[in-house]
CSV table of C-alpha atoms in Angstrom, one decimal:
chain,number,residue,atom,x,y,z
A,1,MET,CA,24.2,-10.7,7.5
A,2,LYS,CA,26.5,-11.7,4.7
A,3,GLU,CA,27.7,-14.8,6.6
A,4,SER,CA,24.0,-15.8,7.2
A,5,ILE,CA,23.0,-15.4,3.6
A,6,ASN,CA,26.0,-17.4,2.4
A,7,TYR,CA,25.3,-20.1,4.9
A,8,TYR,CA,21.5,-20.5,4.3
A,9,TYR,CA,21.7,-20.2,0.5
A,10,ASN,CA,25.0,-21.8,-0.3
A,11,PHE,CA,26.2,-18.5,-1.8
A,12,ASN,CA,29.6,-17.0,-1.8
A,13,VAL,CA,28.7,-13.3,-1.7
A,14,SER,CA,31.5,-10.9,-1.0
A,15,GLU,CA,29.5,-7.8,-0.3
A,16,VAL,CA,25.9,-7.1,1.0
A,17,GLU,CA,24.4,-3.6,1.0
A,18,TYR,CA,22.0,-2.5,3.7
A,19,TRP,CA,19.2,-0.6,2.2
A,20,GLY,CA,16.7,0.6,4.8
A,21,SER,CA,15.4,-2.6,6.3
A,22,ILE,CA,16.4,-4.6,3.2
A,23,TYR,CA,19.7,-6.3,2.3
A,24,ARG,CA,20.6,-6.4,-1.3
A,25,PHE,CA,23.5,-8.0,-3.2
A,26,LYS,CA,24.6,-9.3,-6.5
A,27,TYR,CA,25.6,-12.9,-7.2
A,28,TYR,CA,26.8,-14.0,-10.6
A,29,GLY,CA,25.4,-10.9,-12.1
A,30,ASP,CA,21.9,-11.4,-10.7
A,31,SER,CA,20.4,-9.0,-8.1
A,32,PHE,CA,18.9,-10.4,-4.9
A,33,TYR,CA,16.9,-8.8,-2.0
A,34,PHE,CA,16.8,-10.3,1.5
A,35,VAL,CA,13.7,-8.7,3.0
A,36,PRO,CA,12.1,-8.9,6.4
A,37,LEU,CA,8.8,-10.8,6.3
A,38,LYS,CA,6.0,-8.5,7.2
A,39,ARG,CA,3.2,-11.0,6.3
A,40,LEU,CA,1.6,-13.6,8.4
A,41,ASP,CA,3.1,-17.1,8.0
A,42,THR,CA,-0.5,-18.3,7.2
A,43,GLU,CA,-0.6,-16.0,4.2
A,44,LEU,CA,2.6,-17.4,2.5
A,45,GLU,CA,0.9,-20.4,1.0
A,46,ASP,CA,-1.6,-18.2,-0.8
A,47,ILE,CA,1.1,-15.8,-1.9
A,48,ILE,CA,3.1,-18.6,-3.5
A,49,LEU,CA,0.0,-20.0,-5.1
A,50,VAL,CA,-0.8,-16.5,-6.6
A,51,SER,CA,2.8,-16.2,-7.8
A,52,LYS,CA,2.7,-19.5,-9.6
A,53,GLU,CA,-0.6,-18.7,-11.2
A,54,LEU,CA,0.6,-15.4,-12.5
A,55,LYS,CA,3.7,-17.0,-13.9
A,56,SER,CA,1.6,-19.6,-15.7
A,57,ARG,CA,-0.2,-16.6,-17.4
A,58,GLY,CA,3.1,-15.1,-18.5
A,59,ILE,CA,3.2,-12.4,-15.8
A,60,LEU,CA,6.7,-12.6,-14.4
A,61,VAL,CA,6.5,-11.6,-10.8
A,62,HIS,CA,9.7,-11.7,-8.7
A,63,ASP,CA,11.0,-15.1,-7.6
A,64,ILE,CA,10.8,-16.3,-4.0
A,65,ILE,CA,14.0,-18.3,-3.4
A,66,GLY,CA,14.0,-21.1,-0.8
A,67,ASN,CA,17.0,-21.7,1.4
A,68,LYS,CA,19.2,-24.9,1.4
A,69,PHE,CA,16.7,-26.5,3.9
A,70,ASN,CA,13.9,-26.0,1.3
A,71,GLU,CA,12.3,-23.4,3.5
A,72,ILE,CA,10.9,-20.1,2.3
A,73,VAL,CA,11.4,-18.3,5.6
A,74,THR,CA,14.9,-17.9,7.0
A,75,ASN,CA,15.3,-16.8,10.6
A,76,VAL,CA,18.4,-14.6,11.3
A,77,ASN,CA,19.0,-13.0,14.7
A,78,GLY,CA,15.4,-13.5,15.7
A,79,GLY,CA,13.9,-12.0,12.5
A,80,ASN,CA,12.2,-13.7,9.7
A,81,TYR,CA,13.4,-13.0,6.1
A,82,ILE,CA,12.6,-14.0,2.6
A,83,LEU,CA,15.0,-13.9,-0.4
A,84,LEU,CA,13.7,-12.4,-3.6
A,85,LYS,CA,15.2,-12.4,-7.0
A,86,PRO,CA,13.6,-9.6,-9.1
A,87,ILE,CA,12.6,-10.2,-12.7
A,88,GLY,CA,13.4,-7.7,-15.5
A,89,ASP,CA,14.1,-4.0,-15.2
A,90,ILE,CA,13.4,-3.1,-11.6
A,91,TYR,CA,12.9,0.6,-12.5
A,92,GLU,CA,10.3,0.0,-15.2
A,93,GLU,CA,7.3,2.2,-14.3
A,94,TYR,CA,3.6,1.2,-14.4
A,95,GLY,CA,0.9,3.8,-14.7
A,96,LEU,CA,-2.9,3.6,-14.1
A,97,ASP,CA,-3.7,1.7,-17.3
A,98,SER,CA,-1.2,-1.0,-16.3
A,99,ILE,CA,-2.6,-1.0,-12.8
A,100,ILE,CA,-6.1,-1.6,-14.1
A,101,ASN,CA,-4.9,-4.4,-16.3
A,102,PHE,CA,-2.9,-6.0,-13.6
A,103,ASN,CA,-5.7,-5.8,-11.1
A,104,ASN,CA,-7.9,-7.8,-13.4
A,105,SER,CA,-5.3,-10.5,-14.1
A,106,LEU,CA,-6.5,-12.5,-11.2
A,107,LEU,CA,-9.8,-12.6,-9.2
A,108,LEU,CA,-10.4,-13.9,-5.7
A,109,ASN,CA,-11.4,-17.5,-5.2
A,110,ALA,CA,-11.6,-19.7,-2.1
A,111,ASN,CA,-8.0,-20.9,-2.5
A,112,LYS,CA,-6.7,-17.4,-2.0
A,113,SER,CA,-8.9,-16.2,0.8
A,114,LYS,CA,-6.1,-15.8,3.3
A,115,ILE,CA,-4.8,-12.6,1.6
A,116,TYR,CA,-8.3,-11.1,1.2
A,117,ARG,CA,-8.7,-7.6,2.6
A,118,ASN,CA,-12.0,-5.7,2.5
A,119,SER,CA,-13.1,-4.8,6.1
A,120,TRP,CA,-11.7,-1.3,5.7
A,121,ALA,CA,-13.7,0.4,8.4
A,122,LYS,CA,-12.8,-2.1,11.1
A,123,LEU,CA,-9.2,-2.3,10.1
A,124,TRP,CA,-8.9,1.4,10.0
A,125,SER,CA,-10.8,1.8,13.3
A,126,ASP,CA,-8.6,-0.7,15.1
A,127,LYS,CA,-5.5,1.0,13.8
A,128,LEU,CA,-6.6,4.4,14.9
A,129,ASP,CA,-7.4,3.1,18.3
A,130,TYR,CA,-4.0,1.6,18.6
A,131,PHE,CA,-2.3,4.8,17.4
A,132,GLU,CA,-4.1,6.8,20.0
A,133,TYR,CA,-3.0,4.3,22.7
A,134,GLN,CA,0.6,4.6,21.4
A,135,ILE,CA,0.5,8.4,21.6
A,136,ARG,CA,-0.8,8.3,25.2
A,137,GLU,CA,1.9,5.8,26.3
A,138,LEU,CA,4.9,6.6,24.1
A,139,GLY,CA,4.4,9.9,22.3
A,140,LYS,CA,5.0,12.5,24.9
A,141,ASP,CA,8.4,13.6,23.4
A,142,LYS,CA,7.2,13.5,19.7
A,143,LYS,CA,6.4,17.2,19.2
A,144,VAL,CA,5.8,17.0,15.4
A,145,ILE,CA,3.4,14.2,15.9
A,146,LEU,CA,1.6,15.7,18.9
A,147,ASP,CA,1.0,18.9,16.9
A,148,SER,CA,-0.4,17.1,13.9
A,149,PHE,CA,-1.9,13.8,15.1
A,150,SER,CA,-5.4,14.9,15.9
A,151,TYR,CA,-5.9,16.4,12.4
A,152,TYR,CA,-5.0,13.1,10.7
A,153,ILE,CA,-7.0,11.0,13.2
A,154,GLY,CA,-9.9,13.2,12.2
A,155,LEU,CA,-9.4,12.5,8.5
A,156,GLY,CA,-9.2,8.8,9.3
A,157,GLU,CA,-12.5,9.0,11.2
A,158,ASN,CA,-14.1,10.8,8.3
A,159,ALA,CA,-13.0,8.0,6.0
A,160,ILE,CA,-14.3,5.3,8.3
A,161,SER,CA,-17.7,7.1,8.5
A,162,TYR,CA,-17.7,7.3,4.7
A,163,VAL,CA,-17.1,3.6,4.3
A,164,ASN,CA,-19.8,2.7,6.8
A,165,SER,CA,-22.3,4.9,5.1
A,166,THR,CA,-21.4,3.5,1.7
A,167,ILE,CA,-21.9,-0.1,2.9
A,168,ALA,CA,-25.2,0.8,4.5
A,169,LYS,CA,-26.6,2.5,1.5
A,170,TYR,CA,-25.2,0.7,-1.5
A,171,LYS,CA,-24.5,-2.8,-2.7
A,172,PRO,CA,-21.7,-3.9,-5.0
A,173,ASP,CA,-22.6,-5.1,-8.5
A,174,ASP,CA,-20.8,-7.2,-11.0
A,175,ARG,CA,-18.2,-4.5,-11.7
A,176,ASP,CA,-17.1,-4.5,-8.0
A,177,ARG,CA,-14.9,-7.6,-8.2
A,178,ILE,CA,-12.3,-8.6,-5.6
A,179,CYS,CA,-9.1,-8.6,-7.6
A,180,LEU,CA,-5.4,-8.8,-7.2
A,181,SER,CA,-4.1,-5.7,-5.4
A,182,HIS,CA,-1.2,-4.5,-3.3
A,183,LYS,CA,-0.7,-3.6,0.3
A,184,ARG,CA,0.6,-0.3,-0.9
A,185,ILE,CA,1.6,1.3,-4.2
A,186,ASN,CA,4.1,4.2,-4.4
A,187,PHE,CA,4.8,6.8,-7.0
A,188,PRO,CA,6.7,6.3,-9.2
A,189,ASN,CA,5.3,2.8,-9.4
A,190,TYR,CA,8.5,0.8,-10.1
A,191,LYS,CA,8.5,-2.9,-11.0
A,192,LEU,CA,10.8,-3.6,-8.0
A,193,ASN,CA,7.8,-3.0,-5.6
A,194,TYR,CA,4.9,-3.7,-8.0
A,195,PHE,CA,5.8,-7.3,-8.8
A,196,ASN,CA,6.9,-8.2,-5.3
A,197,PRO,CA,4.6,-11.0,-4.3
A,198,LEU,CA,5.0,-10.1,-0.6
A,199,SER,CA,2.9,-7.1,-1.4
A,200,PHE,CA,0.0,-9.0,-3.0
A,201,ILE,CA,-3.5,-9.0,-1.5
A,202,PHE,CA,-7.0,-9.2,-2.8
A,203,ASP,CA,-9.3,-6.2,-2.6
A,204,LEU,CA,-11.4,-3.9,-4.7
A,205,GLU,CA,-9.4,-2.4,-7.5
A,206,VAL,CA,-10.0,1.2,-6.2
A,207,ARG,CA,-7.5,0.3,-3.4
A,208,ASP,CA,-4.5,0.4,-5.8
A,209,ILE,CA,-5.8,3.4,-7.7
A,210,ALA,CA,-6.3,5.5,-4.6
A,211,SER,CA,-2.8,4.5,-3.3
A,212,PHE,CA,-1.2,5.5,-6.6
A,213,ILE,CA,-3.0,8.9,-6.7
A,214,LYS,CA,-2.2,9.8,-3.0
A,215,SER,CA,1.4,8.9,-3.5
A,216,ALA,CA,1.5,10.9,-6.7
A,217,PHE,CA,0.1,13.9,-4.9
A,218,MET,CA,2.8,13.7,-2.1
A,219,ALA,CA,5.4,13.3,-4.8
A,220,GLY,CA,4.4,16.7,-6.2
A,221,GLU,CA,2.5,15.4,-9.2
A,222,ASN,CA,-0.9,16.7,-10.6
A,223,ALA,CA,-3.0,14.1,-8.8
A,224,ILE,CA,-6.3,15.4,-10.1
A,225,SER,CA,-5.1,14.6,-13.6
A,226,TYR,CA,-4.5,11.0,-12.6
A,227,LEU,CA,-8.0,10.8,-11.1
A,228,LYS,CA,-9.5,12.2,-14.3
A,229,GLU,CA,-7.5,9.6,-16.3
A,230,VAL,CA,-8.7,6.6,-14.3
A,231,LEU,CA,-12.4,7.8,-14.4
A,232,ARG,CA,-12.0,7.9,-18.2
A,233,LEU,CA,-10.4,4.5,-18.4
A,234,LYS,CA,-12.8,2.6,-16.2
A,235,LYS,CA,-16.5,2.7,-15.5
A,236,PHE,CA,-17.0,2.2,-11.8
A,237,SER,CA,-20.2,1.6,-9.8
A,238,ILE,CA,-21.3,4.3,-7.3
A,239,TYR,CA,-20.3,1.8,-4.6
A,240,SER,CA,-16.7,1.7,-5.9
A,241,LEU,CA,-16.6,5.5,-6.5
A,242,GLN,CA,-17.7,6.1,-2.9
A,243,LEU,CA,-15.0,3.8,-1.6
A,244,LEU,CA,-12.5,5.3,-3.9
A,245,TYR,CA,-13.2,8.7,-2.3
A,246,ALA,CA,-13.0,7.2,1.2
A,247,ARG,CA,-9.6,5.8,0.4
A,248,LEU,CA,-8.5,9.2,-0.9
A,249,ILE,CA,-9.6,10.8,2.4
A,250,TYR,CA,-7.8,8.2,4.6
A,251,PRO,CA,-4.3,9.5,5.2
A,252,THR,CA,-2.1,6.5,4.7
A,253,TYR,CA,0.7,8.8,3.6
A,254,TYR,CA,0.8,10.2,7.2
A,255,PHE,CA,0.3,7.0,9.1
A,256,ASP,CA,2.9,5.0,7.1
A,257,ILE,CA,5.6,7.5,8.2
A,258,TYR,CA,4.1,7.8,11.7
A,259,GLU,CA,4.5,4.0,12.2
A,260,LYS,CA,8.1,4.2,11.1
A,261,VAL,CA,8.7,7.0,13.6
A,262,MET,CA,7.2,5.0,16.4
A,263,ASN,CA,9.3,2.0,15.5
A,264,ASP,CA,12.4,4.1,15.5
A,265,GLU,CA,12.9,3.5,11.7
A,266,GLU,CA,12.4,7.2,10.8
A,267,ASP,CA,12.9,10.6,12.4
A,268,GLU,CA,9.6,12.5,13.0
A,269,ASP,CA,10.9,15.4,10.9
A,270,ALA,CA,10.0,13.1,7.9
A,271,LEU,CA,6.4,14.1,8.6
A,272,ILE,CA,6.9,17.8,8.1
A,273,PRO,CA,6.7,17.7,4.2
A,274,ILE,CA,3.5,15.8,4.6
A,275,ILE,CA,2.0,18.2,7.1
A,276,ASP,CA,3.0,21.2,5.0
A,277,LYS,CA,0.8,19.8,2.2
A,278,SER,CA,-2.3,19.4,4.3
A,279,GLU,CA,-4.2,22.5,2.9
A,280,ALA,CA,-3.2,21.6,-0.6
A,281,TYR,CA,-4.5,18.1,-0.1
A,282,GLU,CA,-7.8,19.5,1.2
A,283,ILE,CA,-8.1,21.4,-2.1
A,284,PHE,CA,-7.4,18.2,-4.0
A,285,LEU,CA,-10.1,16.4,-2.0
A,286,GLN,CA,-12.5,19.2,-2.9
A,287,GLU,CA,-11.6,18.9,-6.6
A,288,ALA,CA,-11.8,15.1,-6.4
A,289,TYR,CA,-15.3,15.2,-5.0
A,290,PHE,CA,-16.5,17.4,-7.9
A,291,GLU,CA,-14.7,15.3,-10.5
A,292,ILE,CA,-16.1,12.0,-9.2
A,293,SER,CA,-19.6,13.6,-8.9
A,294,ARG,CA,-19.6,14.0,-12.7
A,295,TYR,CA,-19.9,10.2,-12.8
A,296,ALA,CA,-22.1,9.5,-9.8
A,297,PRO,CA,-23.8,11.5,-7.0
A,298,ILE,CA,-21.4,10.5,-4.2
A,299,GLU,CA,-21.9,11.8,-0.7
A,300,ARG,CA,-20.7,15.2,0.5
A,301,ILE,CA,-18.4,15.9,3.4
A,302,GLU,CA,-19.8,19.3,4.4
A,303,TRP,CA,-16.8,20.7,6.4
A,304,LEU,CA,-14.4,19.9,3.6
A,305,LEU,CA,-16.5,21.3,0.8
A,306,LYS,CA,-17.5,24.4,2.7
A,307,LYS,CA,-14.0,25.2,3.9
A,308,GLU,CA,-12.5,28.3,2.2
A,309,LEU,CA,-8.9,27.7,1.2
């Protein structure tokens, strides 16, 4: 990979470190990340437009570096990559107040529609159908997954029903704006990932909030305290509160690792710490329901609230 980077970018890099699926290196004191492109080619134009607009507002997102052929995407060994140059301290952390401010830095308009995501129920349903097909065809030797899969599929189906019910009963109001969001937020929420333009999408702001809270729970943090904080910081409509709860129910934390296992990027034992927290997460979902209900009468999930833990 070092030879390809030097060729395509006219660099003279002596050492490249492989970091998961990412290659990172330093050049004249600056850090660079050569990352596989996991976005559609059709989305890149909007991503670059968003990056430029943010920079014009003084929000320094990471730079996308073109190669010597003035192309953003570089194909190496059959894979597409993009070179990123991070801006600032990559380990600077961003909490919920920063997330709320960032979400509202840019709202959706017609020029950015290619990175708009809001059909949650359909996206989730299609994904679950595909996962179930995968398990039937490829999962016969995955004992950890086979023992846990149906539980998390059930949670996913609960979340889908919750979204569909919300859309049927409630309408968004002026507070429910489609704003700049991320495919995924982790805890701790480091600048390295948070200001990576390849993560940008547009969605309701509860997407990022739910992602942060779920990741914080899996990291051993007091997730209910983060939920209380965001409910104090921001006044949401009942529509958004319902969808916030739906996203808390949907187990991205399991499916993200599941996908890596099925793509041979992770051993299935990586799921065990997640599975071991299943009962504790049900307790969190119970507490989250009652906390959110202090602000709006969101719908109940009877099996969850009646379950003795």
